[in-house]
């Protein structure tokens, strides 16, 4: 159970981030003149898979919370313990709203027009942001105002991370489907680089603000601080690869250099793996005492 809990949290985050980020970038590409994405079918399959994982992981997450609160992991399978969480906790109250939204998201992603619609990424963004209401940042609020401010900042952090990570998932999908015509990757790369810069700025600012809310005195001390430092180190590595793509690979691709093909696929793959590693760490951090 000690591994299953953070794993379910990480899968839930990654699934919603994929739908939000991929959908947001697909919308931006359509507005830039790319009417129908060449990878429409794979994108729809990705949306359906992510929505399914988000729904299933949320249910398992609820059951594990019931087991944790009861002090007995067997209670994760006890309907009365689960019902108590739903009735008596803020997590449970928010879960009831979120599970309805997750079911709706799954149904929308099943639709044939899901890749061309803004509905999946808008709903996924709302559901991802709602997680902030039960986060460490929200728990650090001493009154209603501080709760709202800390939750809003954590929501921004999650959405910025989702925009970046989900955008990488779409970029990886496009690289794979357009591997024989990588010149068509110029527009997606430029869109991702431009908007990714804004996402990284929001991510860094909101991340440091979260640290102030959660651990204002000694942010790097203890196991929590060490894990947080690892997370930040991986995020910096992601930024480094993003800079390589923007200032080295994209110009080379624009010039028609064949040598740009391999670095592009490699860098996107590495950056995506690093992003998922950060999400895995977030899954664990949320279960660790921050103080």
PDB file of C-alpha atoms in Angstrom:
ATOM      1  CA  UNK A   1       0.000   0.000   0.000  1.00  0.00           C
ATOM      2  CA  UNK A   2       2.900   2.349   0.703  1.00  0.00           C
ATOM      3  CA  UNK A   3       3.823   2.239  -2.995  1.00  0.00           C
ATOM      4  CA  UNK A   4       0.292   2.046  -4.356  1.00  0.00           C
ATOM      5  CA  UNK A   5      -0.833   5.295  -2.713  1.00  0.00           C
ATOM      6  CA  UNK A   6       1.769   7.635  -4.286  1.00  0.00           C
ATOM      7  CA  UNK A   7       1.501   5.683  -7.546  1.00  0.00           C
ATOM      8  CA  UNK A   8      -2.253   6.330  -7.777  1.00  0.00           C
ATOM      9  CA  UNK A   9      -1.757  10.007  -7.016  1.00  0.00           C
ATOM     10  CA  UNK A  10       0.955  10.283  -9.662  1.00  0.00           C
ATOM     11  CA  UNK A  11      -1.135   8.452 -12.271  1.00  0.00           C
ATOM     12  CA  UNK A  12      -4.082  10.715 -11.507  1.00  0.00           C
ATOM     13  CA  UNK A  13      -2.007  13.880 -11.869  1.00  0.00           C
ATOM     14  CA  UNK A  14      -0.272  12.661 -15.029  1.00  0.00           C
ATOM     15  CA  UNK A  15      -3.558  11.632 -16.663  1.00  0.00           C
ATOM     16  CA  UNK A  16      -5.255  14.988 -16.109  1.00  0.00           C
ATOM     17  CA  UNK A  17      -2.092  16.869 -17.070  1.00  0.00           C
ATOM     18  CA  UNK A  18      -1.933  14.928 -20.334  1.00  0.00           C
ATOM     19  CA  UNK A  19      -5.497  15.831 -21.278  1.00  0.00           C
ATOM     20  CA  UNK A  20      -5.133  19.448 -20.186  1.00  0.00           C
ATOM     21  CA  UNK A  21      -1.735  20.137 -21.745  1.00  0.00           C
ATOM     22  CA  UNK A  22      -2.269  18.176 -24.957  1.00  0.00           C
ATOM     23  CA  UNK A  23      -5.719  19.681 -25.456  1.00  0.00           C
ATOM     24  CA  UNK A  24      -4.517  23.214 -24.772  1.00  0.00           C
ATOM     25  CA  UNK A  25      -1.633  22.903 -27.237  1.00  0.00           C
ATOM     26  CA  UNK A  26      -3.875  21.290 -29.870  1.00  0.00           C
ATOM     27  CA  UNK A  27      -6.235  24.263 -29.540  1.00  0.00           C
ATOM     28  CA  UNK A  28      -3.330  26.711 -29.923  1.00  0.00           C
ATOM     29  CA  UNK A  29      -2.126  24.860 -33.039  1.00  0.00           C
ATOM     30  CA  UNK A  30      -5.565  25.035 -34.616  1.00  0.00           C
ATOM     31  CA  UNK A  31      -5.681  28.781 -33.940  1.00  0.00           C
ATOM     32  CA  UNK A  32      -2.300  29.108 -35.653  1.00  0.00           C
ATOM     33  CA  UNK A  33      -3.739  27.566 -38.813  1.00  0.00           C
ATOM     34  CA  UNK A  34      -3.156  23.855 -38.315  1.00  0.00           C
ATOM     35  CA  UNK A  35      -6.787  22.896 -38.935  1.00  0.00           C
ATOM     36  CA  UNK A  36      -6.779  19.161 -38.282  1.00  0.00           C
ATOM     37  CA  UNK A  37      -3.901  17.574 -36.398  1.00  0.00           C
ATOM     38  CA  UNK A  38      -2.233  14.842 -38.454  1.00  0.00           C
ATOM     39  CA  UNK A  39      -2.310  12.554 -35.396  1.00  0.00           C
ATOM     40  CA  UNK A  40      -6.061  12.813 -34.762  1.00  0.00           C
ATOM     41  CA  UNK A  41      -6.641   9.099 -34.117  1.00  0.00           C
ATOM     42  CA  UNK A  42      -3.643   8.596 -31.801  1.00  0.00           C
ATOM     43  CA  UNK A  43      -4.591  11.786 -29.961  1.00  0.00           C
ATOM     44  CA  UNK A  44      -8.124  10.496 -29.388  1.00  0.00           C
ATOM     45  CA  UNK A  45      -6.715   7.198 -28.101  1.00  0.00           C
ATOM     46  CA  UNK A  46      -4.417   9.116 -25.759  1.00  0.00           C
ATOM     47  CA  UNK A  47      -7.316  11.199 -24.429  1.00  0.00           C
ATOM     48  CA  UNK A  48      -9.482   8.115 -23.823  1.00  0.00           C
ATOM     49  CA  UNK A  49      -6.647   6.275 -22.083  1.00  0.00           C
ATOM     50  CA  UNK A  50      -5.791   9.247 -19.884  1.00  0.00           C
ATOM     51  CA  UNK A  51      -9.445   9.879 -18.944  1.00  0.00           C
ATOM     52  CA  UNK A  52      -9.873   6.207 -18.026  1.00  0.00           C
ATOM     53  CA  UNK A  53      -6.758   6.235 -15.856  1.00  0.00           C
ATOM     54  CA  UNK A  54      -7.864   9.467 -14.177  1.00  0.00           C
ATOM     55  CA  UNK A  55     -11.253   7.987 -13.279  1.00  0.00           C
ATOM     56  CA  UNK A  56      -9.889   4.657 -12.012  1.00  0.00           C
ATOM     57  CA  UNK A  57      -7.006   6.203 -10.069  1.00  0.00           C
ATOM     58  CA  UNK A  58      -9.398   8.636  -8.353  1.00  0.00           C
ATOM     59  CA  UNK A  59     -11.526   5.754  -7.074  1.00  0.00           C
ATOM     60  CA  UNK A  60      -8.483   3.848  -5.818  1.00  0.00           C
ATOM     61  CA  UNK A  61      -7.168   7.060  -4.225  1.00  0.00           C
ATOM     62  CA  UNK A  62     -10.438   7.449  -2.291  1.00  0.00           C
ATOM     63  CA  UNK A  63     -10.272   3.855  -1.055  1.00  0.00           C
ATOM     64  CA  UNK A  64      -6.668   4.323   0.094  1.00  0.00           C
ATOM     65  CA  UNK A  65      -7.588   7.516   1.957  1.00  0.00           C
ATOM     66  CA  UNK A  66     -10.280   5.515   3.784  1.00  0.00           C
ATOM     67  CA  UNK A  67      -7.698   2.899   4.735  1.00  0.00           C
ATOM     68  CA  UNK A  68      -5.222   5.535   5.876  1.00  0.00           C
ATOM     69  CA  UNK A  69      -7.777   7.373   8.012  1.00  0.00           C
ATOM     70  CA  UNK A  70      -8.967   4.134   9.601  1.00  0.00           C
ATOM     71  CA  UNK A  71      -5.443   3.041  10.478  1.00  0.00           C
ATOM     72  CA  UNK A  72      -6.079  -0.265   8.725  1.00  0.00           C
ATOM     73  CA  UNK A  73      -5.424  -0.733   5.013  1.00  0.00           C
ATOM     74  CA  UNK A  74      -8.131  -3.413   4.913  1.00  0.00           C
ATOM     75  CA  UNK A  75     -10.627  -0.563   5.391  1.00  0.00           C
ATOM     76  CA  UNK A  76      -9.811   0.509   1.842  1.00  0.00           C
ATOM     77  CA  UNK A  77     -12.230  -2.220   0.792  1.00  0.00           C
ATOM     78  CA  UNK A  78     -14.816  -1.417   3.463  1.00  0.00           C
ATOM     79  CA  UNK A  79     -17.807   0.521   2.025  1.00  0.00           C
ATOM     80  CA  UNK A  80     -18.644   2.006   5.447  1.00  0.00           C
ATOM     81  CA  UNK A  81     -15.128   3.447   5.835  1.00  0.00           C
ATOM     82  CA  UNK A  82     -15.259   4.912   2.332  1.00  0.00           C
ATOM     83  CA  UNK A  83     -18.702   6.378   3.049  1.00  0.00           C
ATOM     84  CA  UNK A  84     -17.364   7.978   6.223  1.00  0.00           C
ATOM     85  CA  UNK A  85     -14.632   9.735   4.194  1.00  0.00           C
ATOM     86  CA  UNK A  86     -17.220  10.975   1.699  1.00  0.00           C
ATOM     87  CA  UNK A  87     -19.539  12.284   4.393  1.00  0.00           C
ATOM     88  CA  UNK A  88     -17.138  13.643   7.001  1.00  0.00           C
ATOM     89  CA  UNK A  89     -14.072  15.087   5.272  1.00  0.00           C
ATOM     90  CA  UNK A  90     -13.295  17.975   2.952  1.00  0.00           C
ATOM     91  CA  UNK A  91     -11.450  15.509   0.735  1.00  0.00           C
ATOM     92  CA  UNK A  92     -14.637  13.448   0.472  1.00  0.00           C
ATOM     93  CA  UNK A  93     -16.874  16.416  -0.286  1.00  0.00           C
ATOM     94  CA  UNK A  94     -14.519  17.622  -3.022  1.00  0.00           C
ATOM     95  CA  UNK A  95     -14.159  14.065  -4.314  1.00  0.00           C
ATOM     96  CA  UNK A  96     -17.915  13.789  -4.921  1.00  0.00           C
ATOM     97  CA  UNK A  97     -17.795  16.827  -7.196  1.00  0.00           C
ATOM     98  CA  UNK A  98     -14.593  15.684  -8.878  1.00  0.00           C
ATOM     99  CA  UNK A  99     -15.783  12.126  -9.543  1.00  0.00           C
ATOM    100  CA  UNK A 100     -18.840  13.482 -11.344  1.00  0.00           C
ATOM    101  CA  UNK A 101     -16.532  15.693 -13.397  1.00  0.00           C
ATOM    102  CA  UNK A 102     -14.201  12.767 -14.118  1.00  0.00           C
ATOM    103  CA  UNK A 103     -17.101  10.641 -15.338  1.00  0.00           C
ATOM    104  CA  UNK A 104     -18.195  13.495 -17.603  1.00  0.00           C
ATOM    105  CA  UNK A 105     -14.620  13.924 -18.855  1.00  0.00           C
ATOM    106  CA  UNK A 106     -14.408  10.225 -19.711  1.00  0.00           C
ATOM    107  CA  UNK A 107     -17.683  10.410 -21.635  1.00  0.00           C
ATOM    108  CA  UNK A 108     -16.525  13.507 -23.549  1.00  0.00           C
ATOM    109  CA  UNK A 109     -13.188  11.895 -24.458  1.00  0.00           C
ATOM    110  CA  UNK A 110     -15.042   8.903 -25.890  1.00  0.00           C
ATOM    111  CA  UNK A 111     -16.662  11.200 -28.447  1.00  0.00           C
ATOM    112  CA  UNK A 112     -15.260  11.143 -31.975  1.00  0.00           C
ATOM    113  CA  UNK A 113     -14.782  14.911 -31.981  1.00  0.00           C
ATOM    114  CA  UNK A 114     -12.928  15.027 -28.646  1.00  0.00           C
ATOM    115  CA  UNK A 115      -9.506  15.916 -30.181  1.00  0.00           C
ATOM    116  CA  UNK A 116     -11.051  18.916 -31.956  1.00  0.00           C
ATOM    117  CA  UNK A 117     -13.004  20.143 -28.914  1.00  0.00           C
ATOM    118  CA  UNK A 118     -11.926  22.484 -26.123  1.00  0.00           C
ATOM    119  CA  UNK A 119     -14.217  20.728 -23.632  1.00  0.00           C
ATOM    120  CA  UNK A 120     -11.767  17.956 -22.573  1.00  0.00           C
ATOM    121  CA  UNK A 121      -8.865  20.250 -21.735  1.00  0.00           C
ATOM    122  CA  UNK A 122     -11.059  22.865 -20.020  1.00  0.00           C
ATOM    123  CA  UNK A 123     -12.722  20.228 -17.824  1.00  0.00           C
ATOM    124  CA  UNK A 124      -9.413  18.455 -17.159  1.00  0.00           C
ATOM    125  CA  UNK A 125      -7.900  21.785 -16.108  1.00  0.00           C
ATOM    126  CA  UNK A 126     -10.760  22.428 -13.688  1.00  0.00           C
ATOM    127  CA  UNK A 127     -10.435  18.932 -12.210  1.00  0.00           C
ATOM    128  CA  UNK A 128      -6.663  19.260 -11.911  1.00  0.00           C
ATOM    129  CA  UNK A 129      -6.976  22.627 -10.221  1.00  0.00           C
ATOM    130  CA  UNK A 130      -9.541  21.253  -7.766  1.00  0.00           C
ATOM    131  CA  UNK A 131      -6.878  18.920  -6.343  1.00  0.00           C
ATOM    132  CA  UNK A 132      -5.217  22.012  -4.888  1.00  0.00           C
ATOM    133  CA  UNK A 133      -8.124  22.361  -2.449  1.00  0.00           C
ATOM    134  CA  UNK A 134      -6.831  19.302  -0.543  1.00  0.00           C
ATOM    135  CA  UNK A 135      -3.084  19.946  -0.925  1.00  0.00           C
ATOM    136  CA  UNK A 136      -0.382  20.832   1.625  1.00  0.00           C
ATOM    137  CA  UNK A 137      -0.588  24.421   0.412  1.00  0.00           C
ATOM    138  CA  UNK A 138      -4.311  24.573   1.181  1.00  0.00           C
ATOM    139  CA  UNK A 139      -3.731  22.980   4.597  1.00  0.00           C
ATOM    140  CA  UNK A 140      -1.200  25.716   5.410  1.00  0.00           C
ATOM    141  CA  UNK A 141      -3.926  28.386   5.354  1.00  0.00           C
ATOM    142  CA  UNK A 142      -4.934  29.652   8.779  1.00  0.00           C
ATOM    143  CA  UNK A 143      -8.060  31.482   7.635  1.00  0.00           C
ATOM    144  CA  UNK A 144     -10.364  31.649   4.650  1.00  0.00           C
ATOM    145  CA  UNK A 145      -8.315  34.275   2.810  1.00  0.00           C
ATOM    146  CA  UNK A 146      -4.997  32.461   3.191  1.00  0.00           C
ATOM    147  CA  UNK A 147      -6.712  29.200   2.187  1.00  0.00           C
ATOM    148  CA  UNK A 148      -7.997  30.793  -1.013  1.00  0.00           C
ATOM    149  CA  UNK A 149      -4.651  32.416  -1.843  1.00  0.00           C
ATOM    150  CA  UNK A 150      -2.592  29.282  -1.209  1.00  0.00           C
ATOM    151  CA  UNK A 151      -5.086  27.108  -3.115  1.00  0.00           C
ATOM    152  CA  UNK A 152      -5.122  29.532  -6.050  1.00  0.00           C
ATOM    153  CA  UNK A 153      -1.327  29.534  -6.185  1.00  0.00           C
ATOM    154  CA  UNK A 154      -1.182  25.730  -6.035  1.00  0.00           C
ATOM    155  CA  UNK A 155      -3.809  25.576  -8.794  1.00  0.00           C
ATOM    156  CA  UNK A 156      -1.602  27.792 -10.960  1.00  0.00           C
ATOM    157  CA  UNK A 157       1.353  25.504 -10.215  1.00  0.00           C
ATOM    158  CA  UNK A 158      -0.574  22.385 -11.216  1.00  0.00           C
ATOM    159  CA  UNK A 159      -1.966  23.961 -14.392  1.00  0.00           C
ATOM    160  CA  UNK A 160       1.450  25.260 -15.466  1.00  0.00           C
ATOM    161  CA  UNK A 161       2.952  21.807 -14.888  1.00  0.00           C
ATOM    162  CA  UNK A 162       0.069  20.195 -16.749  1.00  0.00           C
ATOM    163  CA  UNK A 163       0.374  22.604 -19.664  1.00  0.00           C
ATOM    164  CA  UNK A 164       4.073  21.807 -20.003  1.00  0.00           C
ATOM    165  CA  UNK A 165       3.919  18.032 -19.413  1.00  0.00           C
ATOM    166  CA  UNK A 166       0.775  17.475 -21.486  1.00  0.00           C
ATOM    167  CA  UNK A 167       2.226  19.631 -24.254  1.00  0.00           C
ATOM    168  CA  UNK A 168       5.288  17.383 -24.269  1.00  0.00           C
ATOM    169  CA  UNK A 169       3.023  14.343 -24.625  1.00  0.00           C
ATOM    170  CA  UNK A 170       1.387  15.893 -27.706  1.00  0.00           C
ATOM    171  CA  UNK A 171       4.789  16.917 -29.065  1.00  0.00           C
ATOM    172  CA  UNK A 172       6.086  13.351 -28.654  1.00  0.00           C
ATOM    173  CA  UNK A 173       2.994  12.051 -30.445  1.00  0.00           C
ATOM    174  CA  UNK A 174       3.515  14.486 -33.308  1.00  0.00           C
ATOM    175  CA  UNK A 175       7.215  13.622 -33.615  1.00  0.00           C
ATOM    176  CA  UNK A 176       6.288   9.951 -33.889  1.00  0.00           C
ATOM    177  CA  UNK A 177       3.506  10.402 -36.434  1.00  0.00           C
ATOM    178  CA  UNK A 178       5.485  12.981 -38.471  1.00  0.00           C
ATOM    179  CA  UNK A 179       8.881  11.266 -38.244  1.00  0.00           C
ATOM    180  CA  UNK A 180       9.093  11.018 -42.041  1.00  0.00           C
ATOM    181  CA  UNK A 181       8.186  14.723 -42.505  1.00  0.00           C
ATOM    182  CA  UNK A 182       9.708  16.486 -39.538  1.00  0.00           C
ATOM    183  CA  UNK A 183       9.594  19.833 -41.340  1.00  0.00           C
ATOM    184  CA  UNK A 184       5.939  19.868 -40.309  1.00  0.00           C
ATOM    185  CA  UNK A 185       7.113  19.977 -36.694  1.00  0.00           C
ATOM    186  CA  UNK A 186       8.259  23.584 -36.982  1.00  0.00           C
ATOM    187  CA  UNK A 187       4.890  25.108 -36.095  1.00  0.00           C
ATOM    188  CA  UNK A 188       4.243  22.800 -33.092  1.00  0.00           C
ATOM    189  CA  UNK A 189       7.783  23.414 -31.827  1.00  0.00           C
ATOM    190  CA  UNK A 190       7.462  27.187 -32.111  1.00  0.00           C
ATOM    191  CA  UNK A 191       4.070  27.194 -30.404  1.00  0.00           C
ATOM    192  CA  UNK A 192       5.344  24.942 -27.622  1.00  0.00           C
ATOM    193  CA  UNK A 193       8.493  27.068 -27.144  1.00  0.00           C
ATOM    194  CA  UNK A 194       6.555  30.337 -26.981  1.00  0.00           C
ATOM    195  CA  UNK A 195       3.850  29.181 -24.611  1.00  0.00           C
ATOM    196  CA  UNK A 196       6.178  26.861 -22.729  1.00  0.00           C
ATOM    197  CA  UNK A 197       8.209  29.908 -21.692  1.00  0.00           C
ATOM    198  CA  UNK A 198       5.127  31.394 -20.019  1.00  0.00           C
ATOM    199  CA  UNK A 199       4.338  28.051 -18.375  1.00  0.00           C
ATOM    200  CA  UNK A 200       7.872  27.696 -16.987  1.00  0.00           C
ATOM    201  CA  UNK A 201       7.754  31.242 -15.581  1.00  0.00           C
ATOM    202  CA  UNK A 202       4.413  30.514 -13.876  1.00  0.00           C
ATOM    203  CA  UNK A 203       5.755  27.175 -12.653  1.00  0.00           C
ATOM    204  CA  UNK A 204       8.853  28.681 -11.058  1.00  0.00           C
ATOM    205  CA  UNK A 205       7.060  31.609  -9.410  1.00  0.00           C
ATOM    206  CA  UNK A 206       4.167  29.498  -8.076  1.00  0.00           C
ATOM    207  CA  UNK A 207       6.577  26.767  -6.972  1.00  0.00           C
ATOM    208  CA  UNK A 208       8.644  29.120  -4.812  1.00  0.00           C
ATOM    209  CA  UNK A 209       5.447  30.695  -3.481  1.00  0.00           C
ATOM    210  CA  UNK A 210       4.240  27.220  -2.492  1.00  0.00           C
ATOM    211  CA  UNK A 211       7.476  26.703  -0.572  1.00  0.00           C
ATOM    212  CA  UNK A 212       6.849  29.940   1.309  1.00  0.00           C
ATOM    213  CA  UNK A 213       3.326  28.791   2.209  1.00  0.00           C
ATOM    214  CA  UNK A 214       4.280  25.240   3.197  1.00  0.00           C
ATOM    215  CA  UNK A 215       7.792  25.516   4.662  1.00  0.00           C
ATOM    216  CA  UNK A 216       8.692  29.171   5.222  1.00  0.00           C
ATOM    217  CA  UNK A 217      11.384  28.572   7.869  1.00  0.00           C
ATOM    218  CA  UNK A 218      13.594  25.715   6.604  1.00  0.00           C
ATOM    219  CA  UNK A 219      12.435  24.525   3.172  1.00  0.00           C
ATOM    220  CA  UNK A 220      15.414  22.232   2.469  1.00  0.00           C
ATOM    221  CA  UNK A 221      15.725  20.451   5.815  1.00  0.00           C
ATOM    222  CA  UNK A 222      14.608  16.908   6.504  1.00  0.00           C
ATOM    223  CA  UNK A 223      13.509  14.185   4.104  1.00  0.00           C
ATOM    224  CA  UNK A 224      10.712  16.348   2.681  1.00  0.00           C
ATOM    225  CA  UNK A 225      13.180  19.119   1.842  1.00  0.00           C
ATOM    226  CA  UNK A 226      15.589  16.646   0.222  1.00  0.00           C
ATOM    227  CA  UNK A 227      12.866  15.160  -1.971  1.00  0.00           C
ATOM    228  CA  UNK A 228      11.712  18.684  -2.856  1.00  0.00           C
ATOM    229  CA  UNK A 229      15.281  19.561  -3.887  1.00  0.00           C
ATOM    230  CA  UNK A 230      15.408  16.492  -6.162  1.00  0.00           C
ATOM    231  CA  UNK A 231      12.134  17.577  -7.755  1.00  0.00           C
ATOM    232  CA  UNK A 232      13.521  21.045  -8.425  1.00  0.00           C
ATOM    233  CA  UNK A 233      16.746  19.588  -9.846  1.00  0.00           C
ATOM    234  CA  UNK A 234      14.806  17.480 -12.348  1.00  0.00           C
ATOM    235  CA  UNK A 235      12.677  20.497 -13.272  1.00  0.00           C
ATOM    236  CA  UNK A 236      15.872  22.468 -14.001  1.00  0.00           C
ATOM    237  CA  UNK A 237      17.058  19.629 -16.253  1.00  0.00           C
ATOM    238  CA  UNK A 238      13.756  19.852 -18.128  1.00  0.00           C
ATOM    239  CA  UNK A 239      14.285  23.578 -18.623  1.00  0.00           C
ATOM    240  CA  UNK A 240      17.768  22.872 -19.997  1.00  0.00           C
ATOM    241  CA  UNK A 241      16.394  20.450 -22.597  1.00  0.00           C
ATOM    242  CA  UNK A 242      13.633  22.915 -23.480  1.00  0.00           C
ATOM    243  CA  UNK A 243      16.307  25.562 -24.117  1.00  0.00           C
ATOM    244  CA  UNK A 244      18.210  23.131 -26.353  1.00  0.00           C
ATOM    245  CA  UNK A 245      15.059  22.485 -28.377  1.00  0.00           C
ATOM    246  CA  UNK A 246      14.283  26.164 -28.727  1.00  0.00           C
ATOM    247  CA  UNK A 247      17.712  27.585 -29.566  1.00  0.00           C
ATOM    248  CA  UNK A 248      19.518  24.642 -31.180  1.00  0.00           C
ATOM    249  CA  UNK A 249      17.145  22.026 -32.559  1.00  0.00           C
ATOM    250  CA  UNK A 250      14.369  24.289 -33.911  1.00  0.00           C
ATOM    251  CA  UNK A 251      16.744  26.531 -35.955  1.00  0.00           C
ATOM    252  CA  UNK A 252      18.493  23.426 -37.303  1.00  0.00           C
ATOM    253  CA  UNK A 253      15.152  21.915 -38.277  1.00  0.00           C
ATOM    254  CA  UNK A 254      14.135  25.179 -39.974  1.00  0.00           C
ATOM    255  CA  UNK A 255      17.329  25.106 -42.050  1.00  0.00           C
ATOM    256  CA  UNK A 256      16.496  21.603 -43.241  1.00  0.00           C
ATOM    257  CA  UNK A 257      19.481  19.950 -41.554  1.00  0.00           C
ATOM    258  CA  UNK A 258      18.940  16.159 -41.423  1.00  0.00           C
ATOM    259  CA  UNK A 259      21.036  16.024 -38.253  1.00  0.00           C
ATOM    260  CA  UNK A 260      18.211  17.764 -36.350  1.00  0.00           C
ATOM    261  CA  UNK A 261      15.887  14.759 -36.622  1.00  0.00           C
ATOM    262  CA  UNK A 262      17.538  12.561 -34.008  1.00  0.00           C
ATOM    263  CA  UNK A 263      18.144  15.309 -31.376  1.00  0.00           C
ATOM    264  CA  UNK A 264      14.507  16.424 -31.585  1.00  0.00           C
ATOM    265  CA  UNK A 265      13.048  12.999 -30.860  1.00  0.00           C
ATOM    266  CA  UNK A 266      15.663  12.297 -28.208  1.00  0.00           C
ATOM    267  CA  UNK A 267      15.215  15.614 -26.387  1.00  0.00           C
ATOM    268  CA  UNK A 268      11.408  15.436 -26.379  1.00  0.00           C
ATOM    269  CA  UNK A 269      11.527  11.855 -25.055  1.00  0.00           C
ATOM    270  CA  UNK A 270      14.019  12.741 -22.301  1.00  0.00           C
ATOM    271  CA  UNK A 271      12.076  15.855 -21.327  1.00  0.00           C
ATOM    272  CA  UNK A 272       8.827  13.861 -21.138  1.00  0.00           C
ATOM    273  CA  UNK A 273      10.449  11.175 -18.960  1.00  0.00           C
ATOM    274  CA  UNK A 274      11.840  13.879 -16.668  1.00  0.00           C
ATOM    275  CA  UNK A 275       8.388  15.486 -16.483  1.00  0.00           C
ATOM    276  CA  UNK A 276       6.767  12.202 -15.500  1.00  0.00           C
ATOM    277  CA  UNK A 277       9.514  11.716 -12.900  1.00  0.00           C
ATOM    278  CA  UNK A 278       8.581  15.058 -11.353  1.00  0.00           C
ATOM    279  CA  UNK A 279       4.922  13.994 -11.281  1.00  0.00           C
ATOM    280  CA  UNK A 280       5.928  10.745  -9.548  1.00  0.00           C
ATOM    281  CA  UNK A 281       7.780  12.758  -6.905  1.00  0.00           C
ATOM    282  CA  UNK A 282       4.726  14.993  -6.446  1.00  0.00           C
ATOM    283  CA  UNK A 283       2.676  11.855  -5.828  1.00  0.00           C
ATOM    284  CA  UNK A 284       4.957  11.034  -2.911  1.00  0.00           C
ATOM    285  CA  UNK A 285       5.447  14.575  -1.581  1.00  0.00           C
ATOM    286  CA  UNK A 286       1.713  15.006  -1.006  1.00  0.00           C
ATOM    287  CA  UNK A 287       1.783  12.107   1.443  1.00  0.00           C
ATOM    288  CA  UNK A 288       4.789  13.309   3.428  1.00  0.00           C
ATOM    289  CA  UNK A 289       4.526  15.639   6.428  1.00  0.00           C
ATOM    290  CA  UNK A 290       5.896  18.998   5.216  1.00  0.00           C
ATOM    291  CA  UNK A 291       6.992  20.255   8.630  1.00  0.00           C
TER     292      UNK A 291
END
